[in-house]
PDB file of C-alpha atoms in Angstrom:
ATOM      1  CA  MET A  25      40.204  -8.612 -18.625  1.00 51.00           C
ATOM      2  CA  ASN A  26      42.092  -7.041 -16.398  1.00 54.00           C
ATOM      3  CA  HIS A  27      42.420  -8.976 -13.289  1.00 58.00           C
ATOM      4  CA  LEU A  28      44.361  -6.270 -10.975  1.00 60.00           C
ATOM      5  CA  PRO A  29      42.337  -5.624  -7.981  1.00 58.00           C
ATOM      6  CA  GLN A  30      41.980  -2.096  -8.387  1.00 58.00           C
ATOM      7  CA  ALA A  31      40.266  -2.839 -11.644  1.00 62.00           C
ATOM      8  CA  TRP A  32      38.905  -6.422 -11.507  1.00 63.00           C
ATOM      9  CA  GLY A  33      36.460  -7.107 -14.590  1.00 64.00           C
ATOM     10  CA  ARG A  34      37.653  -3.663 -16.871  1.00 66.00           C
ATOM     11  CA  PRO A  35      39.054  -4.125 -20.359  1.00 71.00           C
ATOM     12  CA  ARG A  36      42.757  -3.914 -19.891  1.00 73.00           C
ATOM     13  CA  ASP A  37      43.904  -0.250 -20.982  1.00 75.00           C
ATOM     14  CA  ASP A  38      46.950  -1.274 -22.978  1.00 78.00           C
ATOM     15  CA  VAL A  39      45.061  -3.472 -24.489  1.00 79.00           C
ATOM     16  CA  TYR A  40      42.169  -2.179 -25.563  1.00 77.00           C
ATOM     17  CA  GLY A  41      42.384   1.683 -25.286  1.00 79.00           C
ATOM     18  CA  THR A  42      41.517   4.071 -22.126  1.00 77.00           C
ATOM     19  CA  TYR A  43      37.916   3.059 -20.985  1.00 69.00           C
ATOM     20  CA  ASP A  44      35.541   5.251 -21.601  1.00 70.00           C
ATOM     21  CA  HIS A  45      33.442   6.192 -18.546  1.00 66.00           C
ATOM     22  CA  SER A  46      30.278   7.889 -21.004  1.00 68.00           C
ATOM     23  CA  TYR A  47      28.486   4.685 -20.926  1.00 64.00           C
ATOM     24  CA  LEU A  48      27.882   5.185 -17.434  1.00 63.00           C
ATOM     25  CA  GLN A  49      26.641   8.360 -17.468  1.00 61.00           C
ATOM     26  CA  SER A  50      27.893   9.842 -14.314  1.00 57.00           C
ATOM     27  CA  SER A  51      27.246  13.480 -16.007  1.00 60.00           C
ATOM     28  CA  GLY A  52      23.315  13.503 -16.838  1.00 63.00           C
ATOM     29  CA  PRO A  53      20.877  14.895 -15.166  1.00 69.00           C
ATOM     30  CA  LYS A  54      19.071  13.023 -11.867  1.00 71.00           C
ATOM     31  CA  GLN A  55      15.946  11.222 -12.846  1.00 72.00           C
ATOM     32  CA  HIS A  56      13.185  10.560 -10.889  1.00 80.00           C
ATOM     33  CA  THR A  57      10.545   7.876 -11.051  1.00 80.00           C
ATOM     34  CA  GLN A  58       7.959   9.945 -13.098  1.00 82.00           C
ATOM     35  CA  SER A  59       4.801   7.270 -13.481  1.00 86.00           C
ATOM     36  CA  PRO A  60       4.331   4.616 -11.111  1.00 90.00           C
ATOM     37  CA  ILE A  61       4.949   1.003 -13.409  1.00 91.00           C
ATOM     38  CA  VAL A  62       4.451  -1.870 -10.930  1.00 95.00           C
ATOM     39  CA  THR A  63       1.405  -0.810  -9.058  1.00 95.00           C
ATOM     40  CA  GLY A  64      -1.474  -2.055  -6.066  1.00 95.00           C
ATOM     41  CA  THR A  65      -4.766  -0.877  -6.068  1.00 94.00           C
ATOM     42  CA  SER A  66      -7.392   0.166  -3.432  1.00 95.00           C
ATOM     43  CA  VAL A  67      -6.717  -0.180   0.118  1.00 97.00           C
ATOM     44  CA  LEU A  68      -9.915  -0.271   2.117  1.00 97.00           C
ATOM     45  CA  ALA A  69     -10.127   0.735   6.268  1.00 97.00           C
ATOM     46  CA  VAL A  70     -13.010   0.972   8.766  1.00 97.00           C
ATOM     47  CA  LYS A  71     -12.729   1.350  12.236  1.00 97.00           C
ATOM     48  CA  PHE A  72     -15.536  -0.324  14.822  1.00 96.00           C
ATOM     49  CA  LYS A  73     -15.877  -0.047  18.442  1.00 94.00           C
ATOM     50  CA  ASP A  74     -12.772  -2.207  19.297  1.00 93.00           C
ATOM     51  CA  GLY A  75     -10.348  -1.414  16.502  1.00 95.00           C
ATOM     52  CA  VAL A  76     -10.253  -1.220  13.270  1.00 97.00           C
ATOM     53  CA  VAL A  77     -10.030  -2.983  10.250  1.00 98.00           C
ATOM     54  CA  ILE A  78      -7.934  -3.009   6.808  1.00 98.00           C
ATOM     55  CA  ALA A  79      -7.945  -4.858   3.390  1.00 97.00           C
ATOM     56  CA  ALA A  80      -6.000  -5.395   0.283  1.00 97.00           C
ATOM     57  CA  ASP A  81      -5.647  -7.812  -2.648  1.00 95.00           C
ATOM     58  CA  ASN A  82      -2.741  -9.726  -3.458  1.00 96.00           C
ATOM     59  CA  LEU A  83      -2.063  -8.120  -6.722  1.00 96.00           C
ATOM     60  CA  ALA A  84       0.430  -5.877  -8.408  1.00 96.00           C
ATOM     61  CA  SER A  85      -0.093  -5.012 -12.011  1.00 95.00           C
ATOM     62  CA  TYR A  86       2.575  -4.179 -14.559  1.00 94.00           C
ATOM     63  CA  GLY A  87       0.588  -1.617 -16.533  1.00 90.00           C
ATOM     64  CA  SER A  88      -2.506  -3.269 -17.366  1.00 90.00           C
ATOM     65  CA  LEU A  89      -1.179  -6.843 -17.203  1.00 93.00           C
ATOM     66  CA  ALA A  90      -1.990  -8.742 -14.108  1.00 93.00           C
ATOM     67  CA  ARG A  91       1.648 -10.031 -13.143  1.00 92.00           C
ATOM     68  CA  PHE A  92       2.174 -10.319 -10.346  1.00 94.00           C
ATOM     69  CA  THR A  93      -0.803 -12.135  -7.746  1.00 94.00           C
ATOM     70  CA  ASP A  94       0.936 -13.025  -4.608  1.00 94.00           C
ATOM     71  CA  VAL A  95       2.273  -9.369  -3.225  1.00 95.00           C
ATOM     72  CA  LYS A  96       1.562  -8.637   0.051  1.00 96.00           C
ATOM     73  CA  ARG A  97       0.376  -5.084   0.632  1.00 96.00           C
ATOM     74  CA  LEU A  98      -0.534  -5.069   4.434  1.00 97.00           C
ATOM     75  CA  ARG A  99       2.766  -4.425   6.596  1.00 95.00           C
ATOM     76  CA  PRO A 100       2.183  -5.223  10.432  1.00 95.00           C
ATOM     77  CA  PHE A 101       4.825  -2.189  11.937  1.00 93.00           C
ATOM     78  CA  ASN A 102       3.933  -3.583  15.965  1.00 89.00           C
ATOM     79  CA  SER A 103       1.664  -5.126  17.863  1.00 90.00           C
ATOM     80  CA  THR A 104      -0.613  -1.878  17.399  1.00 93.00           C
ATOM     81  CA  THR A 105      -0.221  -0.551  14.049  1.00 96.00           C
ATOM     82  CA  ILE A 106      -0.621  -1.806  10.697  1.00 97.00           C
ATOM     83  CA  ILE A 107      -0.300  -0.068   7.034  1.00 97.00           C
ATOM     84  CA  GLY A 108      -2.178  -0.552   3.922  1.00 97.00           C
ATOM     85  CA  VAL A 109       0.134   0.559   0.627  1.00 97.00           C
ATOM     86  CA  GLY A 110      -1.150   1.344  -2.914  1.00 96.00           C
ATOM     87  CA  GLY A 111      -0.098   2.548  -5.751  1.00 95.00           C
ATOM     88  CA  ASP A 112       4.116   2.102  -7.007  1.00 96.00           C
ATOM     89  CA  VAL A 113       5.410  -1.252  -5.616  1.00 96.00           C
ATOM     90  CA  SER A 114       8.975  -1.092  -5.772  1.00 94.00           C
ATOM     91  CA  ASP A 115       8.246   2.525  -3.308  1.00 95.00           C
ATOM     92  CA  MET A 116       6.215   0.232  -0.713  1.00 96.00           C
ATOM     93  CA  GLN A 117       9.126  -1.617  -0.350  1.00 95.00           C
ATOM     94  CA  TYR A 118      10.930   1.234  -0.091  1.00 95.00           C
ATOM     95  CA  LEU A 119       8.730   2.418   2.903  1.00 96.00           C
ATOM     96  CA  ASP A 120       9.068  -1.609   4.192  1.00 95.00           C
ATOM     97  CA  ARG A 121      12.487  -1.395   4.644  1.00 95.00           C
ATOM     98  CA  MET A 122      11.907   1.921   6.273  1.00 95.00           C
ATOM     99  CA  LEU A 123       9.644   0.747   8.785  1.00 95.00           C
ATOM    100  CA  ASN A 124      11.754  -1.870   9.320  1.00 93.00           C
ATOM    101  CA  SER A 125      14.902   0.189  10.271  1.00 93.00           C
ATOM    102  CA  LEU A 126      12.323   2.403  12.453  1.00 92.00           C
ATOM    103  CA  ASP A 127      11.288  -0.793  14.071  1.00 90.00           C
ATOM    104  CA  ILE A 128      14.669  -1.928  14.970  1.00 88.00           C
ATOM    105  CA  SER A 129      15.516   1.167  16.380  1.00 88.00           C
ATOM    106  CA  GLU A 130      12.770   1.644  18.283  1.00 85.00           C
ATOM    107  CA  ASN A 131      13.241  -1.908  20.032  1.00 81.00           C
ATOM    108  CA  TYR A 132      16.548  -0.910  20.962  1.00 82.00           C
ATOM    109  CA  GLY A 133      16.135   2.091  22.437  1.00 73.00           C
ATOM    110  CA  SER A 134      16.059   3.061  25.504  1.00 72.00           C
ATOM    111  CA  SER A 135      13.232   5.592  26.178  1.00 72.00           C
ATOM    112  CA  GLY A 136      11.097   2.339  27.401  1.00 71.00           C
ATOM    113  CA  HIS A 137       8.107   4.121  24.715  1.00 79.00           C
ATOM    114  CA  ALA A 138       6.350   2.090  21.239  1.00 83.00           C
ATOM    115  CA  LEU A 139       5.438   4.115  18.560  1.00 90.00           C
ATOM    116  CA  ASN A 140       1.345   3.810  18.232  1.00 93.00           C
ATOM    117  CA  ALA A 141      -0.455   4.499  14.822  1.00 95.00           C
ATOM    118  CA  LYS A 142      -0.824   7.998  15.377  1.00 96.00           C
ATOM    119  CA  ASN A 143       3.192   8.473  15.274  1.00 95.00           C
ATOM    120  CA  LEU A 144       3.576   5.906  12.817  1.00 96.00           C
ATOM    121  CA  HIS A 145       1.091   8.016  10.589  1.00 97.00           C
ATOM    122  CA  THR A 146       2.794  11.805  11.845  1.00 97.00           C
ATOM    123  CA  TYR A 147       6.393   9.965  10.635  1.00 96.00           C
ATOM    124  CA  LEU A 148       5.171   8.780   7.215  1.00 97.00           C
ATOM    125  CA  ALA A 149       3.409  11.861   6.163  1.00 97.00           C
ATOM    126  CA  LYS A 150       6.679  13.945   7.058  1.00 97.00           C
ATOM    127  CA  VAL A 151       8.258  11.826   4.799  1.00 97.00           C
ATOM    128  CA  MET A 152       6.315  11.857   2.052  1.00 97.00           C
ATOM    129  CA  TYR A 153       6.218  15.742   2.772  1.00 97.00           C
ATOM    130  CA  LYS A 154       9.622  15.551   2.454  1.00 97.00           C
ATOM    131  CA  ARG A 155      10.293  13.634  -0.493  1.00 95.00           C
ATOM    132  CA  ARG A 156       7.583  15.686  -2.297  1.00 95.00           C
ATOM    133  CA  SER A 157       9.290  19.108  -1.849  1.00 95.00           C
ATOM    134  CA  ASP A 158      12.601  17.566  -3.223  1.00 92.00           C
ATOM    135  CA  VAL A 159      10.724  16.938  -6.516  1.00 90.00           C
ATOM    136  CA  ASN A 160      10.684  13.338  -5.919  1.00 92.00           C
ATOM    137  CA  PRO A 161       7.401  11.585  -4.210  1.00 95.00           C
ATOM    138  CA  LEU A 162       7.041   7.907  -3.509  1.00 95.00           C
ATOM    139  CA  TRP A 163       3.907   7.179  -5.458  1.00 96.00           C
ATOM    140  CA  ASN A 164       2.011   5.603  -2.676  1.00 96.00           C
ATOM    141  CA  ALA A 165      -1.329   6.211  -1.288  1.00 97.00           C
ATOM    142  CA  ILE A 166      -0.879   5.146   2.371  1.00 98.00           C
ATOM    143  CA  LEU A 167      -3.543   4.147   4.931  1.00 98.00           C
ATOM    144  CA  VAL A 168      -2.493   3.743   9.168  1.00 97.00           C
ATOM    145  CA  ALA A 169      -4.919   2.081  10.749  1.00 97.00           C
ATOM    146  CA  GLY A 170      -4.637   0.390  14.470  1.00 96.00           C
ATOM    147  CA  LEU A 171      -4.440   2.263  18.007  1.00 96.00           C
ATOM    148  CA  ASP A 172      -3.353   5.498  19.685  1.00 94.00           C
ATOM    149  CA  GLY A 173      -2.130   6.299  22.383  1.00 91.00           C
ATOM    150  CA  ASP A 174      -4.754   6.381  24.293  1.00 93.00           C
ATOM    151  CA  ASP A 175      -6.040   2.913  22.766  1.00 92.00           C
ATOM    152  CA  LYS A 176      -8.760   4.305  20.878  1.00 95.00           C
ATOM    153  CA  PRO A 177      -9.399   3.273  16.963  1.00 96.00           C
ATOM    154  CA  PHE A 178      -7.256   4.749  14.840  1.00 97.00           C
ATOM    155  CA  LEU A 179      -7.156   5.418  10.908  1.00 97.00           C
ATOM    156  CA  SER A 180      -5.620   7.950   8.676  1.00 97.00           C
ATOM    157  CA  SER A 181      -4.053   8.463   5.784  1.00 97.00           C
ATOM    158  CA  VAL A 182      -1.208  10.019   3.863  1.00 97.00           C
ATOM    159  CA  ASP A 183      -0.726  10.467  -0.410  1.00 96.00           C
ATOM    160  CA  LEU A 184       2.218  11.080  -2.422  1.00 95.00           C
ATOM    161  CA  LEU A 185       2.116  15.174  -1.691  1.00 95.00           C
ATOM    162  CA  GLY A 186       1.799  14.676   1.978  1.00 96.00           C
ATOM    163  CA  THR A 187      -1.346  15.288   2.488  1.00 96.00           C
ATOM    164  CA  THR A 188      -2.913  13.666   5.273  1.00 97.00           C
ATOM    165  CA  PHE A 189      -6.864  12.624   5.979  1.00 96.00           C
ATOM    166  CA  SER A 190      -8.660  11.216   8.584  1.00 96.00           C
ATOM    167  CA  SER A 191     -12.039   9.225   8.435  1.00 95.00           C
ATOM    168  CA  PRO A 192     -13.841   6.464  10.034  1.00 96.00           C
ATOM    169  CA  THR A 193     -13.989   5.122   6.651  1.00 97.00           C
ATOM    170  CA  LEU A 194     -11.117   5.185   4.163  1.00 97.00           C
ATOM    171  CA  ALA A 195     -10.281   3.820   0.891  1.00 97.00           C
ATOM    172  CA  THR A 196      -7.480   4.158  -1.953  1.00 96.00           C
ATOM    173  CA  GLY A 197      -7.284   4.443  -5.522  1.00 92.00           C
ATOM    174  CA  TYR A 198     -10.693   2.811  -7.014  1.00 92.00           C
ATOM    175  CA  GLY A 199     -11.620   1.638  -4.040  1.00 94.00           C
ATOM    176  CA  SER A 200     -12.122   5.932  -2.947  1.00 94.00           C
ATOM    177  CA  HIS A 201     -14.810   6.245  -5.672  1.00 94.00           C
ATOM    178  CA  LEU A 202     -16.890   2.698  -5.213  1.00 94.00           C
ATOM    179  CA  ALA A 203     -15.895   1.283  -1.987  1.00 95.00           C
ATOM    180  CA  GLN A 204     -16.453   4.602   0.104  1.00 95.00           C
ATOM    181  CA  PRO A 205     -20.301   4.738  -0.584  1.00 94.00           C
ATOM    182  CA  LEU A 206     -20.936   1.464   0.900  1.00 95.00           C
ATOM    183  CA  LEU A 207     -18.842   1.424   3.836  1.00 96.00           C
ATOM    184  CA  ARG A 208     -20.671   4.917   5.216  1.00 95.00           C
ATOM    185  CA  LYS A 209     -23.503   3.632   5.054  1.00 94.00           C
ATOM    186  CA  LEU A 210     -21.729   1.481   8.097  1.00 95.00           C
ATOM    187  CA  VAL A 211     -20.505   4.153   9.754  1.00 94.00           C
ATOM    188  CA  GLU A 212     -21.455   7.778   8.507  1.00 90.00           C
ATOM    189  CA  ASP A 213     -19.496   9.668  10.685  1.00 91.00           C
ATOM    190  CA  GLU A 214     -17.045   9.113  14.420  1.00 93.00           C
ATOM    191  CA  ASP A 215     -20.452   9.041  16.578  1.00 93.00           C
ATOM    192  CA  LYS A 216     -21.240   5.709  14.856  1.00 92.00           C
ATOM    193  CA  VAL A 217     -18.508   4.112  15.753  1.00 94.00           C
ATOM    194  CA  LYS A 218     -19.562   3.147  19.158  1.00 94.00           C
ATOM    195  CA  ASP A 219     -22.326   0.957  17.240  1.00 94.00           C
ATOM    196  CA  VAL A 220     -20.527  -0.973  14.869  1.00 95.00           C
ATOM    197  CA  THR A 221     -19.283  -4.239  15.765  1.00 95.00           C
ATOM    198  CA  ARG A 222     -16.134  -6.225  14.614  1.00 96.00           C
ATOM    199  CA  GLU A 223     -18.615  -8.551  12.590  1.00 96.00           C
ATOM    200  CA  ALA A 224     -20.120  -5.926  10.905  1.00 96.00           C
ATOM    201  CA  ALA A 225     -16.807  -4.327   9.894  1.00 96.00           C
ATOM    202  CA  VAL A 226     -15.298  -7.728   8.730  1.00 96.00           C
ATOM    203  CA  GLU A 227     -18.902  -8.402   6.419  1.00 96.00           C
ATOM    204  CA  ALA A 228     -18.777  -4.705   4.947  1.00 96.00           C
ATOM    205  CA  ILE A 229     -14.630  -4.889   4.166  1.00 97.00           C
ATOM    206  CA  LYS A 230     -15.601  -8.102   2.586  1.00 96.00           C
ATOM    207  CA  GLN A 231     -18.365  -6.950   0.167  1.00 95.00           C
ATOM    208  CA  ALA A 232     -16.691  -3.491  -0.669  1.00 96.00           C
ATOM    209  CA  MET A 233     -13.875  -5.967  -2.093  1.00 96.00           C
ATOM    210  CA  LYS A 234     -16.366  -7.972  -4.198  1.00 95.00           C
ATOM    211  CA  VAL A 235     -17.573  -4.882  -5.609  1.00 93.00           C
ATOM    212  CA  LEU A 236     -14.515  -3.713  -6.403  1.00 94.00           C
ATOM    213  CA  PHE A 237     -13.221  -7.375  -7.807  1.00 94.00           C
ATOM    214  CA  TYR A 238     -16.928  -6.394 -10.119  1.00 91.00           C
ATOM    215  CA  ARG A 239     -15.624  -3.567 -10.997  1.00 90.00           C
ATOM    216  CA  ASP A 240     -11.773  -2.663 -11.168  1.00 91.00           C
ATOM    217  CA  ALA A 241      -9.915  -3.990 -13.809  1.00 90.00           C
ATOM    218  CA  ARG A 242      -6.513  -4.241 -11.455  1.00 90.00           C
ATOM    219  CA  SER A 243      -8.068  -5.670  -8.960  1.00 93.00           C
ATOM    220  CA  MET A 244      -8.229  -9.613  -7.808  1.00 93.00           C
ATOM    221  CA  ASP A 245     -10.237 -12.185  -5.711  1.00 93.00           C
ATOM    222  CA  LYS A 246      -7.162 -12.933  -3.104  1.00 95.00           C
ATOM    223  CA  TYR A 247      -6.832 -10.574  -0.631  1.00 96.00           C
ATOM    224  CA  SER A 248      -5.350 -10.032   2.947  1.00 97.00           C
ATOM    225  CA  LEU A 249      -7.575  -8.574   5.271  1.00 97.00           C
ATOM    226  CA  ALA A 250      -6.235  -7.372   9.416  1.00 97.00           C
ATOM    227  CA  VAL A 251      -8.080  -7.284  12.497  1.00 97.00           C
ATOM    228  CA  VAL A 252      -6.483  -5.030  14.800  1.00 97.00           C
ATOM    229  CA  THR A 253      -7.912  -4.603  18.298  1.00 95.00           C
ATOM    230  CA  LYS A 254      -6.076  -3.737  22.139  1.00 93.00           C
ATOM    231  CA  ALA A 255      -7.154  -7.268  23.034  1.00 93.00           C
ATOM    232  CA  GLY A 256      -6.262  -9.311  20.088  1.00 90.00           C
ATOM    233  CA  GLY A 257      -3.210  -7.399  18.826  1.00 93.00           C
ATOM    234  CA  VAL A 258      -3.124  -7.470  14.857  1.00 95.00           C
ATOM    235  CA  GLU A 259      -4.267 -10.284  13.489  1.00 96.00           C
ATOM    236  CA  LEU A 260      -3.293 -10.438   9.875  1.00 96.00           C
ATOM    237  CA  LYS A 261      -5.124 -13.311   6.959  1.00 95.00           C
ATOM    238  CA  GLU A 262      -2.684 -13.212   3.757  1.00 93.00           C
ATOM    239  CA  ASP A 263      -4.941 -15.361   1.649  1.00 88.00           C
ATOM    240  CA  GLU A 264      -8.191 -14.700   1.848  1.00 92.00           C
ATOM    241  CA  GLN A 265     -10.989 -15.956  -0.747  1.00 93.00           C
ATOM    242  CA  LEU A 266     -13.851 -13.783  -2.334  1.00 92.00           C
ATOM    243  CA  GLU A 267     -16.734 -16.174  -2.113  1.00 88.00           C
ATOM    244  CA  GLY A 268     -20.325 -15.887  -3.415  1.00 85.00           C
ATOM    245  CA  GLN A 269     -19.311 -14.172  -6.227  1.00 86.00           C
ATOM    246  CA  SER A 270     -22.332 -13.606  -8.673  1.00 85.00           C
ATOM    247  CA  TRP A 271     -21.824 -12.107 -12.336  1.00 82.00           C
ATOM    248  CA  ALA A 272     -25.736 -12.337 -13.270  1.00 82.00           C
ATOM    249  CA  PHE A 273     -25.350  -8.138 -13.169  1.00 77.00           C
ATOM    250  CA  ALA A 274     -23.126  -8.387 -16.295  1.00 76.00           C
ATOM    251  CA  GLU A 275     -26.540  -9.737 -18.427  1.00 77.00           C
ATOM    252  CA  THR A 276     -27.637  -6.084 -17.954  1.00 77.00           C
ATOM    253  CA  ILE A 277     -24.199  -4.326 -19.349  1.00 75.00           C
ATOM    254  CA  ARG A 278     -24.781  -2.512 -22.699  1.00 75.00           C
ATOM    255  CA  GLY A 279     -22.446  -1.317 -25.001  1.00 70.00           C
ATOM    256  CA  TYR A 280     -19.702  -4.463 -24.842  1.00 61.00           C
ATOM    257  CA  GLY A 281     -19.620  -7.138 -27.353  1.00 61.00           C
ATOM    258  CA  THR A 282     -21.696  -9.070 -29.625  1.00 62.00           C
ATOM    259  CA  GLN A 283     -25.310  -7.765 -27.753  1.00 61.00           C
ATOM    260  CA  VAL A 284     -28.779  -8.132 -29.294  1.00 63.00           C
ATOM    261  CA  VAL A 285     -30.739  -5.224 -27.726  1.00 58.00           C
TER     262      VAL A 285
END
């Protein structure tokens, strides 16, 4: 090996011949992610009169394999904001590093103002749209929950295309099909938010997480749950466990396995 400082670790040219740079494929086409590999499933959130409740399970699946069982997909940003991320885990980690840098620069800034949930959602929407426009999207669906500039509950989403949407209840992934109808029973529209208590919102999220564990093959029974309020800030619990499971309904399902009709 060539141990000269300018070429550490490279085979010596006088012994092995000129180094072949084609192995680096430096002249090949630029490659972007075409489909996520390690992914997280649904993120659920619902507003109540004093804040927002948000939850996501701790599973990251490698294709259909439940590979990583301790991946936290709820990330607090400051004392008034938390984000929940579904989709590609590596892109989630990139977003996490980016938001950490943003948080540091904001804390060391001289403006005296802190970003609230609405500000952060706008920022993420611009980031996601820019990456989509570069034909190199971040393969994530994000929920931003917290308080806006008036300390009112804020909940909105942004996807890999930069599309944004706001509602009293939101869910990503499989949860948008199964959990949303359950959450909308509690909060039909913005006018109903003022009548919803914290306890009712937490219970609705827990029930929806249970239904997803029953029906979503990419979910698990350990999850993270956060409540954001003005009085308590971000209260995050990362190792919650589903309770009171009942699989009795499985006996009525027909079409799988060796069953006698």
